mmCIF file as gemmi writes it, N, C-alpha and C atoms, coordinates in Angstrom:
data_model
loop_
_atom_site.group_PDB
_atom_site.id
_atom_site.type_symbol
_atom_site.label_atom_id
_atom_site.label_alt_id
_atom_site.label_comp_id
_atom_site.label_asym_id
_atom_site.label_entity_id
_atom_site.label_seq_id
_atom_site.pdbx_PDB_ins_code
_atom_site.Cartn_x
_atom_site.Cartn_y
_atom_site.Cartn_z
_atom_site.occupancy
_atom_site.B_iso_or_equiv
_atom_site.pdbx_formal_charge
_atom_site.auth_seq_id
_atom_site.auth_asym_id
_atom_site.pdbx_PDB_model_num
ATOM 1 N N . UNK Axp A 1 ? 0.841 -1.18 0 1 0 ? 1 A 1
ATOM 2 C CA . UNK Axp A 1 ? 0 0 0 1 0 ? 1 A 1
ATOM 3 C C . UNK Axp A 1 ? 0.892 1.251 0 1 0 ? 1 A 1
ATOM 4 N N . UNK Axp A 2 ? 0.397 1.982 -0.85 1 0 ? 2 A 1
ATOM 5 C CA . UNK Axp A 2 ? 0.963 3.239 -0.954 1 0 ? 2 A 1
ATOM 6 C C . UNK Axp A 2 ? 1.721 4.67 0.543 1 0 ? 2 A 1
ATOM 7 N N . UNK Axp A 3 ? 0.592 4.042 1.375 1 0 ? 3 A 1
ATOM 8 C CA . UNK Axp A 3 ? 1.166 5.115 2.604 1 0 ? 3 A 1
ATOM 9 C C . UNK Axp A 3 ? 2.187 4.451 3.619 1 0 ? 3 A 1
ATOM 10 N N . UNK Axp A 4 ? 1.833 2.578 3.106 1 0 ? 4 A 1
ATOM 11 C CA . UNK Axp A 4 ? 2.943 2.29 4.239 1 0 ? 4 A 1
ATOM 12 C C . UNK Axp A 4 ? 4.422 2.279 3.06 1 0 ? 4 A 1
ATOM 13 N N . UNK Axp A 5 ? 4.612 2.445 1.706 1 0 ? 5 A 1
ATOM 14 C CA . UNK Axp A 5 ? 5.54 2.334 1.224 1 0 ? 5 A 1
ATOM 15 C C . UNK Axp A 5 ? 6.303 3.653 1.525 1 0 ? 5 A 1
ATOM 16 N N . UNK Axp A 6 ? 5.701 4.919 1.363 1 0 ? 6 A 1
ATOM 17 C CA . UNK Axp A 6 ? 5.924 6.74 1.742 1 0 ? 6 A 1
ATOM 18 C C . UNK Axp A 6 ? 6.296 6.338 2.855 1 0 ? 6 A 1
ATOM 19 N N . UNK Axp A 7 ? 5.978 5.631 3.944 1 0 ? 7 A 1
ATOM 20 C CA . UNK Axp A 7 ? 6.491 5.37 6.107 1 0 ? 7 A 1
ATOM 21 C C . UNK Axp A 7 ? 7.907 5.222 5.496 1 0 ? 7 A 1
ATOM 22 N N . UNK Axp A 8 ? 7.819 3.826 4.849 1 0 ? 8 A 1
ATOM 23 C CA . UNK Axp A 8 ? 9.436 3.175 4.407 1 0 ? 8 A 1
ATOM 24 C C . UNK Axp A 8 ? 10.233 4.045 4.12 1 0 ? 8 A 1
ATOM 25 N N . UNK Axp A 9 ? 10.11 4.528 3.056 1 0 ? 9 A 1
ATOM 26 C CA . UNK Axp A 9 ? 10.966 5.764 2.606 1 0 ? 9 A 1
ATOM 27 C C . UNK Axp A 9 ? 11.43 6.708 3.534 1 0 ? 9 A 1
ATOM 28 N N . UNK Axp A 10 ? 10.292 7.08 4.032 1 0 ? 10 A 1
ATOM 29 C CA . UNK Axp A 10 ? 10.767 8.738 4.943 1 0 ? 10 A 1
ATOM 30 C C . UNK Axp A 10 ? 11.263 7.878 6.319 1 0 ? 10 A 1
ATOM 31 N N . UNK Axp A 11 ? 11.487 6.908 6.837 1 0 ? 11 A 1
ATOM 32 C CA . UNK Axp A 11 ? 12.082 6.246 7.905 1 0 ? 11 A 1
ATOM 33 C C . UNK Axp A 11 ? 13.563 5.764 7.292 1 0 ? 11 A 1
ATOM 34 N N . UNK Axp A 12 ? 13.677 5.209 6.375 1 0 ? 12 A 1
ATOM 35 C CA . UNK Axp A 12 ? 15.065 5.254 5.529 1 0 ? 12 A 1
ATOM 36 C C . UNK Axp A 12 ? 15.844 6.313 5.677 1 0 ? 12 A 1
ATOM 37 N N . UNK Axp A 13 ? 15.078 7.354 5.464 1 0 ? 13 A 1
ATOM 38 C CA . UNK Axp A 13 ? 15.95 8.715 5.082 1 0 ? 13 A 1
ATOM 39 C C . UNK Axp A 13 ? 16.391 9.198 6.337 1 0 ? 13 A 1
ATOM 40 N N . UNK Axp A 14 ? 15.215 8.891 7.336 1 0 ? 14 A 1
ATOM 41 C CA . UNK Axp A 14 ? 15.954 9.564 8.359 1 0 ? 14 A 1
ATOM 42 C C . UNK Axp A 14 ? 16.672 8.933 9.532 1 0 ? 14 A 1
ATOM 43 N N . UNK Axp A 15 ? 16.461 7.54 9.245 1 0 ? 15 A 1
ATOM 44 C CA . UNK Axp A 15 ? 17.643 6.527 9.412 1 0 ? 15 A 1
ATOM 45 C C . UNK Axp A 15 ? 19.496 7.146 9.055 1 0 ? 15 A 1
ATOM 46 N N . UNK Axp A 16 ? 19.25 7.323 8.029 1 0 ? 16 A 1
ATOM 47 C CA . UNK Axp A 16 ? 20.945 8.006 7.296 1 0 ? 16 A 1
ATOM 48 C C . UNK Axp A 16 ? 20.93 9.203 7.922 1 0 ? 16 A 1
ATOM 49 N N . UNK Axp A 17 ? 20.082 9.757 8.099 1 0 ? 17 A 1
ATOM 50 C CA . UNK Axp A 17 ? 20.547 11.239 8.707 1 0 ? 17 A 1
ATOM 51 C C . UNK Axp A 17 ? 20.794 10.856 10.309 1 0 ? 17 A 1
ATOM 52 N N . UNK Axp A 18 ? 19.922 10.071 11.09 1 0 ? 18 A 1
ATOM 53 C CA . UNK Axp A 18 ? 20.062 9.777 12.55 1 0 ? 18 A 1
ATOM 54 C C . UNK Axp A 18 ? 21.452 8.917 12.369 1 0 ? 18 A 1
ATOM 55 N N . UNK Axp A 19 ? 21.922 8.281 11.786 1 0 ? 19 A 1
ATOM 56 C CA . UNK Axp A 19 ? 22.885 7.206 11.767 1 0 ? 19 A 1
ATOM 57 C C . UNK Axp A 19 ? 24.561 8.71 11.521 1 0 ? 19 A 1
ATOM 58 N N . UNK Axp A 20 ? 23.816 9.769 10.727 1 0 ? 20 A 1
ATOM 59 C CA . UNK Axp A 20 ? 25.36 10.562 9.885 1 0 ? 20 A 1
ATOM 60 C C . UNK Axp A 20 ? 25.371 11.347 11.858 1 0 ? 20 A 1
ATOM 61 N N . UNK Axp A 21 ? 24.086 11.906 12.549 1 0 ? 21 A 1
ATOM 62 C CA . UNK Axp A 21 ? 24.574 12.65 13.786 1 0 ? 21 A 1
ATOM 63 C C . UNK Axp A 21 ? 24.937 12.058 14.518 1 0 ? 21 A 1
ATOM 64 N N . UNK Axp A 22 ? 24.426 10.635 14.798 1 0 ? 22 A 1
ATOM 65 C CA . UNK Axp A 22 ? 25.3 9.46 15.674 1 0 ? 22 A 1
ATOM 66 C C . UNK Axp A 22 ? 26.731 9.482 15.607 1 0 ? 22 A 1
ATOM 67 N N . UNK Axp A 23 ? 27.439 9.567 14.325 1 0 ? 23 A 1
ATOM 68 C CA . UNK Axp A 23 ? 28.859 9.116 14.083 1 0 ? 23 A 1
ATOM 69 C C . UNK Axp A 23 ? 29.597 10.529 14.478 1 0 ? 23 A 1
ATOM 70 N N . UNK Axp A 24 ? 29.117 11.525 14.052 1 0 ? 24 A 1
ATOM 71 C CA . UNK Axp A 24 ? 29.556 13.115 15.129 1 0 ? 24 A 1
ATOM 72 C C . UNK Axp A 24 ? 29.463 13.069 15.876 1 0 ? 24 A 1
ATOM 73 N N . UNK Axp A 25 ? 28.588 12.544 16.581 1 0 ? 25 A 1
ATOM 74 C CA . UNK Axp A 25 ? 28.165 13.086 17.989 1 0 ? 25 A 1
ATOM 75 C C . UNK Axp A 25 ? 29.349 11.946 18.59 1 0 ? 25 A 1
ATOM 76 N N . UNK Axp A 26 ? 29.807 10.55 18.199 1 0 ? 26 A 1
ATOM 77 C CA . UNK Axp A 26 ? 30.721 9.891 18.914 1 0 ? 26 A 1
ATOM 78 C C . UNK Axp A 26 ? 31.907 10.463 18.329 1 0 ? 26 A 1
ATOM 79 N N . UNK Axp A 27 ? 32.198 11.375 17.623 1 0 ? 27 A 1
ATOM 80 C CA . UNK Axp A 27 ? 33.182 12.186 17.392 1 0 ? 27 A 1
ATOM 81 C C . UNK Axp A 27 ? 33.805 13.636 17.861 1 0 ? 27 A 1
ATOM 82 N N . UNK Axp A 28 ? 32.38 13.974 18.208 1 0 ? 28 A 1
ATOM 83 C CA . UNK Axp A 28 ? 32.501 15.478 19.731 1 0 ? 28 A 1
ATOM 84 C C . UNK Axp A 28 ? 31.557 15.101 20.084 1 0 ? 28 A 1
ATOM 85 N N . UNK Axp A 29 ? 31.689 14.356 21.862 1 0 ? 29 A 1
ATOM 86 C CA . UNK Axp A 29 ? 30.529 14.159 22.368 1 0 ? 29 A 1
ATOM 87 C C . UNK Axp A 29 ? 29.718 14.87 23.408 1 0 ? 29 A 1
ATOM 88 N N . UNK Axp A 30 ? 31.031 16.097 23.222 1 0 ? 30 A 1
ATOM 89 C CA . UNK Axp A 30 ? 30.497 17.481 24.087 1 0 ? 30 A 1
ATOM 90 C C . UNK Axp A 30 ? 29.429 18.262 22.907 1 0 ? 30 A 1
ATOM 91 N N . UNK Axp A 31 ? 29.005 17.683 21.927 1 0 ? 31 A 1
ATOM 92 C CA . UNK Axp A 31 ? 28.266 18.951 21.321 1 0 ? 31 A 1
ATOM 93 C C . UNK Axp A 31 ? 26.512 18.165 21.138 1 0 ? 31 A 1
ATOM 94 N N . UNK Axp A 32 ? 26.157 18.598 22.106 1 0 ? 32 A 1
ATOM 95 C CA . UNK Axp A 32 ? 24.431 18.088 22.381 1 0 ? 32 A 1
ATOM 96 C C . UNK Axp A 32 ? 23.783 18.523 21.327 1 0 ? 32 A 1
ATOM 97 N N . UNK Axp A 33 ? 24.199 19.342 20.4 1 0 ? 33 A 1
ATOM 98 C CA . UNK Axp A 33 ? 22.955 20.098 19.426 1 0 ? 33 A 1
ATOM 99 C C . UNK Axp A 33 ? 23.024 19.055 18.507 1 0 ? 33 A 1
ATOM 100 N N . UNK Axp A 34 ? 24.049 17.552 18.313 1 0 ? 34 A 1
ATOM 101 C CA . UNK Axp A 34 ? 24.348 16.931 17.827 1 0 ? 34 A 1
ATOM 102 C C . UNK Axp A 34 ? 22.63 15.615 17.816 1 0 ? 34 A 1
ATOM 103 N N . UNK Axp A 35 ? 22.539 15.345 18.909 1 0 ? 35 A 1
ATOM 104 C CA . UNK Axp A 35 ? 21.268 14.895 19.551 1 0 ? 35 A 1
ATOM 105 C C . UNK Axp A 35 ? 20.371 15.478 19.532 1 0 ? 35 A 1
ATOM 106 N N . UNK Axp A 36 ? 20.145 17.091 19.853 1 0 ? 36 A 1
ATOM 107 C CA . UNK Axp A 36 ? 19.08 17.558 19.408 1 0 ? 36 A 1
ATOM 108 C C . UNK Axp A 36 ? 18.53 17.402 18.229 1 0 ? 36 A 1
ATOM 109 N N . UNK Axp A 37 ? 19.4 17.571 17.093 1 0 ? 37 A 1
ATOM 110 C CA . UNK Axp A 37 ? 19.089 17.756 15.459 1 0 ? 37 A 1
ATOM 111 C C . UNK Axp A 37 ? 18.746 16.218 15.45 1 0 ? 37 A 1
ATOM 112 N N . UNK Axp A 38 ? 18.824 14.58 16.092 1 0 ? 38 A 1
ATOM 113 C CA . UNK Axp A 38 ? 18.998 13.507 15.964 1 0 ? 38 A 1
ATOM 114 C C . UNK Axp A 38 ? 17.187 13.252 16.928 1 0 ? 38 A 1
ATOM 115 N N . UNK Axp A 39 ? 17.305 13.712 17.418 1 0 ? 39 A 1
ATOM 116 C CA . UNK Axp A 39 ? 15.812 14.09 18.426 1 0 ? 39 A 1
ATOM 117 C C . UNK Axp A 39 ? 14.925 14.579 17.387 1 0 ? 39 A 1
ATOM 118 N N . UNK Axp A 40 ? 15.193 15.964 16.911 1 0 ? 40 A 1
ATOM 119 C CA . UNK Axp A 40 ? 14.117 16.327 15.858 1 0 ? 40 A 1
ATOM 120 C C . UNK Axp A 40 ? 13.995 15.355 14.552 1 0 ? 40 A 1
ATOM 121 N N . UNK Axp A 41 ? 14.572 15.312 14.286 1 0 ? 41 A 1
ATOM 122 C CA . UNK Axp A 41 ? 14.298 14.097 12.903 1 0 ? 41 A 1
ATOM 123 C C . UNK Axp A 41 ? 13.333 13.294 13.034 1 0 ? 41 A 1
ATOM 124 N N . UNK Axp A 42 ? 13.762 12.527 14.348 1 0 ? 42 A 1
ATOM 125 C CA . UNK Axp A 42 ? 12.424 11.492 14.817 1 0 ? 42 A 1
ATOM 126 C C . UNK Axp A 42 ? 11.313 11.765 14.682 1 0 ? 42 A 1
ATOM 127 N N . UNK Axp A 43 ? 11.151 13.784 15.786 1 0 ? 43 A 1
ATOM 128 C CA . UNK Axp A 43 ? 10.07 13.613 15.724 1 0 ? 43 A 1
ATOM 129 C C . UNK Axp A 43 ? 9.204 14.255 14.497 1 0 ? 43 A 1
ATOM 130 N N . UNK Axp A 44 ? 9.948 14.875 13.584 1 0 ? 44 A 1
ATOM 131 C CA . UNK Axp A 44 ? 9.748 15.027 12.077 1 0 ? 44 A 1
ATOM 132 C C . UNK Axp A 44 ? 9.067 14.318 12.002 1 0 ? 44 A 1
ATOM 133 N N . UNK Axp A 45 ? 9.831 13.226 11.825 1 0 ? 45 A 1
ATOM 134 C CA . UNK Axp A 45 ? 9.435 11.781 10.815 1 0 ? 45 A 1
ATOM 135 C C . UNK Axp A 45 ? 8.216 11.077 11.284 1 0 ? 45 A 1
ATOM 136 N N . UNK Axp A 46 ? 7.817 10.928 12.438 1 0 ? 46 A 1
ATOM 137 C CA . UNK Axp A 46 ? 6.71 10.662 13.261 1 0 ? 46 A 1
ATOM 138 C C . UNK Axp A 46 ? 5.699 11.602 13.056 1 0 ? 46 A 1
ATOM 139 N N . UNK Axp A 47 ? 6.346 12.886 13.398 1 0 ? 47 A 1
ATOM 140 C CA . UNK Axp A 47 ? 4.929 13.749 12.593 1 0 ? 47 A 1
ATOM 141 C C . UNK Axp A 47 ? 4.291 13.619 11.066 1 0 ? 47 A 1
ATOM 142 N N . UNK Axp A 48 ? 5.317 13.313 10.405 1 0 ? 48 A 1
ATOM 143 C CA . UNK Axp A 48 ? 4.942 12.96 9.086 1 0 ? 48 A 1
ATOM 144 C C . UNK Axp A 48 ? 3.842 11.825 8.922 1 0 ? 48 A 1
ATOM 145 N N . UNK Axp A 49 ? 4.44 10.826 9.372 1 0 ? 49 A 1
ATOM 146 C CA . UNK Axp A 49 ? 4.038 9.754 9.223 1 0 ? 49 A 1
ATOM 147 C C . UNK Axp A 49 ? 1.933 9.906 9.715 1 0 ? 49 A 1
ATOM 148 N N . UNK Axp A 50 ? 2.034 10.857 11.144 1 0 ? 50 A 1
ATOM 149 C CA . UNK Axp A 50 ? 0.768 11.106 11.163 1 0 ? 50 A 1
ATOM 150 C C . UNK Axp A 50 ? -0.291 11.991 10.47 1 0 ? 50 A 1
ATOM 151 N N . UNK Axp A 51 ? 0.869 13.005 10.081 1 0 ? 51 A 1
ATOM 152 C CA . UNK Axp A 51 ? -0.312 13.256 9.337 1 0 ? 51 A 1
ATOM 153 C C . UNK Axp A 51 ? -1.008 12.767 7.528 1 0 ? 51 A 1
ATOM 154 N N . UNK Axp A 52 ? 0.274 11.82 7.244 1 0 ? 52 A 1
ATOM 155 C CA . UNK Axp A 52 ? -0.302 11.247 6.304 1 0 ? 52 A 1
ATOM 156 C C . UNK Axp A 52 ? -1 10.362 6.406 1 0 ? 52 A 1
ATOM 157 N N . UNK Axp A 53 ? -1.28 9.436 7.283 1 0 ? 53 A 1
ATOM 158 C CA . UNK Axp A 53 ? -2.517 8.577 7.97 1 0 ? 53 A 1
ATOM 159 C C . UNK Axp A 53 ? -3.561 9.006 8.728 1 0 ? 53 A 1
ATOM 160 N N . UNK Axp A 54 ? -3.608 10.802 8.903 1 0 ? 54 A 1
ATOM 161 C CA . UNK Axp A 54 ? -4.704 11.473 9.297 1 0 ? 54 A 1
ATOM 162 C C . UNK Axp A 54 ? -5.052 11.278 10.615 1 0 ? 54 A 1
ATOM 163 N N . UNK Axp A 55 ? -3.922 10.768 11.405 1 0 ? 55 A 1
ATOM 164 C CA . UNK Axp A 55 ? -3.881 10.254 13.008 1 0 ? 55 A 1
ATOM 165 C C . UNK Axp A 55 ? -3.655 11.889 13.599 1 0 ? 55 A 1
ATOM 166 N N . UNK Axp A 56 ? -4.295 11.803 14.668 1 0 ? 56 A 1
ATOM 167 C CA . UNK Axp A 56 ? -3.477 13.611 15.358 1 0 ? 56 A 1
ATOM 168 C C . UNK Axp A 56 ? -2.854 13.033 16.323 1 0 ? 56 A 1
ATOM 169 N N . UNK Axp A 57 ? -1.663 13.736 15.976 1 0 ? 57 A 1
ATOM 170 C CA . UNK Axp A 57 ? -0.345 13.909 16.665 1 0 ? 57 A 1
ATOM 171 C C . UNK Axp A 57 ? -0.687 14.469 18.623 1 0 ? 57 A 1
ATOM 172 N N . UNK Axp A 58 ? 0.472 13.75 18.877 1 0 ? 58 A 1
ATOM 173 C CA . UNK Axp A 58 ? 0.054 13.965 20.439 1 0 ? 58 A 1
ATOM 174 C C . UNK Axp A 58 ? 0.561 15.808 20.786 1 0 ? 58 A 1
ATOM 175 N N . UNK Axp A 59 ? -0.177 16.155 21.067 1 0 ? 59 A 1
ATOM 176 C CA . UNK Axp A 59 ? 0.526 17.79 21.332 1 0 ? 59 A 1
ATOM 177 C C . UNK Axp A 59 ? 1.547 17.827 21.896 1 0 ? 59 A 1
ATOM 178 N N . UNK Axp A 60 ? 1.718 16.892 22.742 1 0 ? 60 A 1
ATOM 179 C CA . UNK Axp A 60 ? 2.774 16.987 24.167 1 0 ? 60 A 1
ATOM 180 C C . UNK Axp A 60 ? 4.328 16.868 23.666 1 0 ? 60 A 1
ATOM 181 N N . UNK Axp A 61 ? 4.401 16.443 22.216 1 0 ? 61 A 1
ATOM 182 C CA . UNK Axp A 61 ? 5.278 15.83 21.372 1 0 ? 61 A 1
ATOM 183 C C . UNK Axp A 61 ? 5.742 16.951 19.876 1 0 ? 61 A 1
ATOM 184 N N . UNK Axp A 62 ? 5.241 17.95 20.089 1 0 ? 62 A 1
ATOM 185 C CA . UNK Axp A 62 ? 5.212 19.174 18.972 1 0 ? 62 A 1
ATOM 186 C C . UNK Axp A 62 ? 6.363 19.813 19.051 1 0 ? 62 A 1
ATOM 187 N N . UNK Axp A 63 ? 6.904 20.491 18.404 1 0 ? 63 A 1
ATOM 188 C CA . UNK Axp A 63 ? 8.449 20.991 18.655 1 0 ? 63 A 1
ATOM 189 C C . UNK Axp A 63 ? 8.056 22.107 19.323 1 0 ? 63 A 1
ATOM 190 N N . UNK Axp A 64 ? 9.161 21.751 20.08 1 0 ? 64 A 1
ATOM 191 C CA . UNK Axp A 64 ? 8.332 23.641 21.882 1 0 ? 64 A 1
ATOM 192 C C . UNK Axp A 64 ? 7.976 22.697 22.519 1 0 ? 64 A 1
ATOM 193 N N . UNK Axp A 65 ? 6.715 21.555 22.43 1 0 ? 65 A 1
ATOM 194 C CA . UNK Axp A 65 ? 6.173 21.397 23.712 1 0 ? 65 A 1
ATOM 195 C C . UNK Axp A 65 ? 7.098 20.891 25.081 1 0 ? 65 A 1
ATOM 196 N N . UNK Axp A 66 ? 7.683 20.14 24.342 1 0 ? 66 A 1
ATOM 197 C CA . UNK Axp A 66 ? 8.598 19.156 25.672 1 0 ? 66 A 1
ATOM 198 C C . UNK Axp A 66 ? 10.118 19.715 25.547 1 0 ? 66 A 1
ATOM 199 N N . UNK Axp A 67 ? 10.469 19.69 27.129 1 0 ? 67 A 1
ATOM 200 C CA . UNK Axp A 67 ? 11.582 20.173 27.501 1 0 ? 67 A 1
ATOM 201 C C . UNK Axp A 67 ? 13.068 19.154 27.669 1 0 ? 67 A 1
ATOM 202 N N . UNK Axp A 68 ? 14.032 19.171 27.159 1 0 ? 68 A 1
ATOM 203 C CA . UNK Axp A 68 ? 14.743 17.978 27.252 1 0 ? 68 A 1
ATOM 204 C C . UNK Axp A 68 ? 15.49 17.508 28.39 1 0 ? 68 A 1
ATOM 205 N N . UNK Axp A 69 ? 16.442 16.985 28.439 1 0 ? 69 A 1
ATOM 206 C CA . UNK Axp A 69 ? 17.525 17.344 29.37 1 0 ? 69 A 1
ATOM 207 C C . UNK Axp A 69 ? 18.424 18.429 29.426 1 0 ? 69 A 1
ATOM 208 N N . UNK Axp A 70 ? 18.871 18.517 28.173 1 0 ? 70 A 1
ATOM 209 C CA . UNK Axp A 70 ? 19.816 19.465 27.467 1 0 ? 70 A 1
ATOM 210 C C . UNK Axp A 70 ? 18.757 20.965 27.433 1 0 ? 70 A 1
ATOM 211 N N . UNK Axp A 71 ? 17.979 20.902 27.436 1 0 ? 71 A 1
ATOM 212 C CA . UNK Axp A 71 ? 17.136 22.671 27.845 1 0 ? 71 A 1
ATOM 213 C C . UNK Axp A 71 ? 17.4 22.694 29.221 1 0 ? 71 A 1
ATOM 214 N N . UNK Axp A 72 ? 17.545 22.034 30.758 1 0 ? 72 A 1
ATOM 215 C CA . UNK Axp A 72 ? 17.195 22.429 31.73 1 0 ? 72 A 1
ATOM 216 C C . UNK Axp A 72 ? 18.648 22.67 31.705 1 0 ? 72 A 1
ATOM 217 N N . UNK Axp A 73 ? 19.83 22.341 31.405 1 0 ? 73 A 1
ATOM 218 C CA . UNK Axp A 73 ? 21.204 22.138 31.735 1 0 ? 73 A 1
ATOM 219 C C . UNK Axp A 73 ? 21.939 23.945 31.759 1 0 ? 73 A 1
């Protein structure tokens, strides 16, 4: 089916991108924005994924809503 083949894809992609900040981030592991940008992708990609299946997204999970570790620090 067409929307779970579009999941595949856009989880691929951001597989290579989570996999390229992983290998930096074990390369300066003092630089957290490294994880942040590896954090947002996910939840990109998760947002994507809902709204192409017309699911609503949990608010609590929106970029802004939630605070990390790395914000209270």
């Amino acid at each position: 089916d067409e929307l779970r083949e579009d999941f595949i894809a856009e989880t691929r992609e951001s597989l290579e991108v989570l996999t390229g900040r992983l290998i930096q981030w074990e390369k300066s592991p003092g630089d957290l924005s490294l994880i942040d940008e590896a954090f947002q992708e996910f939840v990109e990609t998760f947002m994507g994924f809902h709204q192409l299946s017309g699911s609503t997204f949990p608010s609590q999970l929106r970029p802004g809503a939630m605070q990390t570790s790395f914000d209270r620090s």
